[in-house]
XYZ file of C-alpha atoms in Angstrom:
260
model
C 0.000 0.000 0.000
C 2.945 2.348 0.603
C 4.239 1.616 -2.911
C 0.787 2.479 -4.273
C 0.895 5.706 -2.241
C 4.149 6.824 -3.873
C 6.840 5.552 -1.484
C 9.287 3.973 -3.923
C 11.496 2.221 -1.351
C 10.101 0.685 1.832
C 11.782 -1.518 4.436
C 10.866 -3.110 7.733
C 12.813 -5.057 10.356
C 11.091 -6.978 13.121
C 10.316 -10.278 14.798
C 8.475 -13.192 13.205
C 7.000 -16.141 15.076
C 6.010 -19.579 13.848
C 4.400 -22.674 15.323
C 7.075 -25.175 14.373
C 9.817 -27.160 16.022
C 13.260 -25.779 16.716
C 16.813 -26.889 15.961
C 20.191 -25.163 15.557
C 19.171 -22.868 12.658
C 15.394 -22.870 13.346
C 13.885 -21.029 16.338
C 10.209 -20.327 17.117
C 11.059 -16.624 16.713
C 13.383 -14.974 14.219
C 14.322 -11.518 12.980
C 13.361 -10.586 9.422
C 14.305 -7.648 7.218
C 11.849 -7.008 4.394
C 12.135 -4.383 1.678
C 10.248 -3.422 -1.456
C 11.524 -1.290 -4.331
C 9.400 0.222 -7.087
C 10.545 -0.151 -10.707
C 12.779 -3.095 -9.728
C 12.464 -6.871 -10.097
C 13.968 -10.049 -8.660
C 17.228 -9.515 -10.539
C 17.674 -6.174 -8.761
C 16.924 -7.918 -5.447
C 19.698 -10.445 -6.185
C 22.162 -7.630 -6.646
C 20.929 -5.935 -3.465
C 21.376 -9.202 -1.512
C 24.935 -9.641 -2.764
C 25.819 -6.020 -1.996
C 24.266 -6.217 1.466
C 26.262 -9.319 2.438
C 29.529 -7.963 1.042
C 29.010 -4.675 2.919
C 28.281 -6.442 6.226
C 31.213 -8.852 5.803
C 33.649 -5.998 5.173
C 32.306 -3.899 8.069
C 32.285 -6.766 10.579
C 35.232 -8.932 9.507
C 37.188 -6.909 6.945
C 36.947 -9.729 4.395
C 34.314 -11.510 2.309
C 35.757 -14.887 3.379
C 33.920 -16.036 6.488
C 35.132 -18.958 8.591
C 32.100 -20.780 9.959
C 32.678 -23.918 12.039
C 34.828 -26.127 9.765
C 34.049 -24.261 6.515
C 35.255 -21.148 4.691
C 32.394 -19.354 2.929
C 33.175 -16.634 0.372
C 30.511 -13.949 -0.147
C 32.256 -12.260 -3.076
C 30.094 -11.247 -6.027
C 28.727 -12.755 -8.166
C 26.981 -15.588 -6.324
C 26.096 -18.749 -8.214
C 22.629 -18.817 -9.822
C 21.014 -22.253 -10.097
C 17.456 -23.043 -11.320
C 15.586 -25.368 -8.942
C 15.143 -28.168 -11.481
C 18.854 -27.990 -12.363
C 19.706 -28.314 -8.661
C 17.590 -31.495 -8.417
C 19.292 -32.871 -11.522
C 22.751 -31.983 -10.181
C 22.428 -33.222 -6.596
C 19.829 -36.013 -6.881
C 20.268 -37.115 -10.516
C 16.540 -36.648 -11.145
C 15.286 -34.898 -14.291
C 11.775 -33.962 -13.172
C 10.807 -32.770 -16.668
C 11.182 -36.353 -17.938
C 8.866 -37.784 -15.254
C 5.078 -37.909 -15.369
C 3.111 -37.418 -12.136
C 3.157 -41.134 -11.200
C 6.898 -41.373 -11.795
C 7.446 -38.201 -9.772
C 5.512 -39.678 -6.845
C 7.549 -42.894 -7.134
C 10.751 -40.862 -6.993
C 9.522 -39.190 -3.817
C 8.758 -42.567 -2.252
C 12.173 -43.906 -3.276
C 13.863 -41.007 -1.461
C 11.450 -41.150 1.507
C 10.161 -37.643 0.777
C 6.812 -37.259 2.543
C 3.906 -35.565 0.788
C 0.574 -34.777 2.469
C -2.711 -33.688 0.920
C -3.793 -33.554 -2.729
C -0.925 -34.036 -5.144
C 0.531 -30.917 -6.786
C 3.370 -31.409 -9.231
C 4.861 -27.994 -8.457
C 4.867 -28.583 -4.698
C 6.309 -32.064 -5.203
C 9.245 -30.590 -7.124
C 9.800 -28.052 -4.354
C 9.741 -30.801 -1.702
C 12.276 -32.888 -3.637
C 14.559 -29.866 -3.760
C 14.175 -29.170 -0.029
C 14.884 -32.755 0.999
C 17.643 -33.656 -1.467
C 19.461 -30.430 -2.341
C 19.365 -27.731 0.349
C 22.079 -29.188 2.580
C 24.463 -29.348 -0.419
C 24.360 -25.556 -0.981
C 27.305 -24.432 1.170
C 28.701 -21.493 -0.827
C 26.298 -18.554 -1.476
C 23.835 -19.640 -4.167
C 20.633 -18.173 -5.581
C 18.068 -20.895 -6.325
C 15.835 -19.545 -9.110
C 12.931 -20.506 -11.387
C 10.713 -22.156 -8.772
C 7.574 -23.855 -10.196
C 4.597 -21.567 -10.700
C 2.375 -23.246 -8.086
C 4.847 -22.812 -5.227
C 4.228 -19.089 -4.539
C 0.867 -17.299 -4.937
C 2.178 -13.707 -4.671
C 4.866 -13.778 -7.347
C 4.993 -12.888 -11.039
C 5.579 -15.662 -13.544
C 8.801 -15.462 -15.550
C 8.514 -13.281 -18.616
C 9.748 -15.904 -21.085
C 8.466 -19.028 -19.260
C 4.997 -18.962 -17.646
C 5.636 -22.282 -15.856
C 8.213 -20.835 -13.444
C 8.462 -17.742 -11.263
C 10.583 -14.611 -11.101
C 11.759 -15.660 -7.658
C 14.954 -16.616 -5.863
C 15.995 -18.033 -2.514
C 19.546 -17.346 -1.278
C 21.235 -20.363 0.339
C 24.400 -20.433 2.457
C 25.767 -23.313 4.544
C 22.753 -25.413 3.536
C 20.363 -22.848 5.031
C 17.703 -20.806 3.282
C 18.671 -17.202 4.079
C 15.665 -15.451 2.597
C 13.136 -15.197 -0.197
C 12.553 -12.659 -2.960
C 10.580 -12.110 -6.125
C 9.137 -9.735 -8.651
C 5.943 -8.648 -6.921
C 2.633 -9.516 -8.538
C 0.827 -6.213 -9.151
C -2.177 -7.322 -11.224
C -5.243 -7.014 -8.921
C -7.393 -9.447 -10.936
C -4.803 -12.240 -10.841
C -3.948 -11.451 -7.218
C -7.563 -11.688 -6.036
C -8.019 -14.978 -7.927
C -4.919 -16.430 -6.252
C -6.063 -15.291 -2.800
C -9.422 -16.998 -3.372
C -7.634 -20.207 -4.406
C -5.507 -19.999 -1.252
C -8.590 -19.550 0.940
C -10.122 -22.627 -0.675
C -6.992 -24.581 0.279
C -7.358 -23.321 3.834
C -10.969 -24.498 3.973
C -9.735 -27.844 2.670
C -7.438 -28.238 5.659
C -4.108 -26.961 4.321
C -1.857 -25.744 7.131
C 0.014 -23.214 4.968
C -2.015 -20.784 2.893
C -2.347 -17.022 2.349
C -5.677 -15.633 3.621
C -7.508 -12.992 1.599
C -6.154 -9.452 2.082
C -8.893 -7.179 0.739
C -7.033 -3.960 1.615
C -4.074 -5.151 -0.434
C -6.210 -6.083 -3.443
C -8.036 -2.745 -3.187
C -4.684 -0.911 -3.210
C -3.575 -2.842 -6.305
C -6.737 -1.693 -8.079
C -5.510 1.895 -7.747
C -2.252 0.839 -9.398
C 1.027 -0.446 -7.978
C 4.250 0.059 -9.933
C 6.326 -2.976 -10.889
C 8.405 -3.835 -7.820
C 10.922 -6.224 -6.347
C 10.471 -7.605 -2.848
C 13.078 -9.174 -0.582
C 12.972 -10.830 2.844
C 16.197 -11.821 4.626
C 16.688 -13.670 7.889
C 18.981 -11.585 10.093
C 19.729 -14.136 12.836
C 21.297 -16.661 10.454
C 23.449 -13.903 9.005
C 24.621 -13.063 12.546
C 25.341 -16.768 13.168
C 27.649 -16.833 10.135
C 29.417 -13.587 11.029
C 30.014 -14.614 14.668
C 30.704 -18.343 14.117
C 27.802 -19.227 16.418
C 26.855 -22.903 16.392
C 23.185 -22.363 17.246
C 20.707 -19.597 16.530
C 19.779 -19.427 20.235
C 23.212 -17.875 20.834
C 22.370 -14.803 18.723
C 18.783 -14.163 19.882
C 18.857 -11.926 22.950
C 15.929 -13.503 24.795
C 15.236 -16.872 23.153
C 11.924 -18.620 23.727
C 12.285 -21.033 26.638
C 10.245 -23.965 27.934
C 7.706 -22.933 30.607
C 9.131 -23.331 34.104
C 7.362 -26.038 36.038
C 6.054 -24.711 39.309
C 6.370 -26.813 42.467
């Protein structure tokens, strides 16, 4: 809505909370930086991500080479760009484009990749990537060209309507953020929200509820824009060689104390 109102660059930093389990890189709470830039797209957000990490590395450590645990990670530009399907082919030797839906489901069973709910080819491809590829992405890498059905708020790629103008930066096997060319067509956006609400009524745990204020703003006209969200705590883990994310959150969520 701020972009619609004429603010061409907007950012926000704050806490997010989620109802999921926790491990070394996953807490119930985390710090997120989000920004949106008018007249930009996901390619501009890639460049911004690279520049941001290089700037922080040089300010904090004086070098783009970061020693984390037993690894040396180099944040120099340019980072590798790898389409999601290419990553699956590279790390799992699966060419998803050559598999029909039954063969894709068999591949998931063979690799013990769990899938719940009605089958979606796009979500199946994303799950295969998450289970078989993420932990292999140690050096900074942009995973691009996610399947169309994986993100309801993103523009489809200009020369391939089956994939998205989206990327996820990965470092040390961790997803560090998410970004895409923002969808600014109110008709398509409202249709996608309605589809998401239908999924929610069908029992899906993850879906985007209708945001009527947002759709109304788009009807006035939002400029083309790039959006970026980066996890700050994982960045701090890398810069401080912290083994667990609890070490970099000031007041981490604790178990309730049992009273006598």
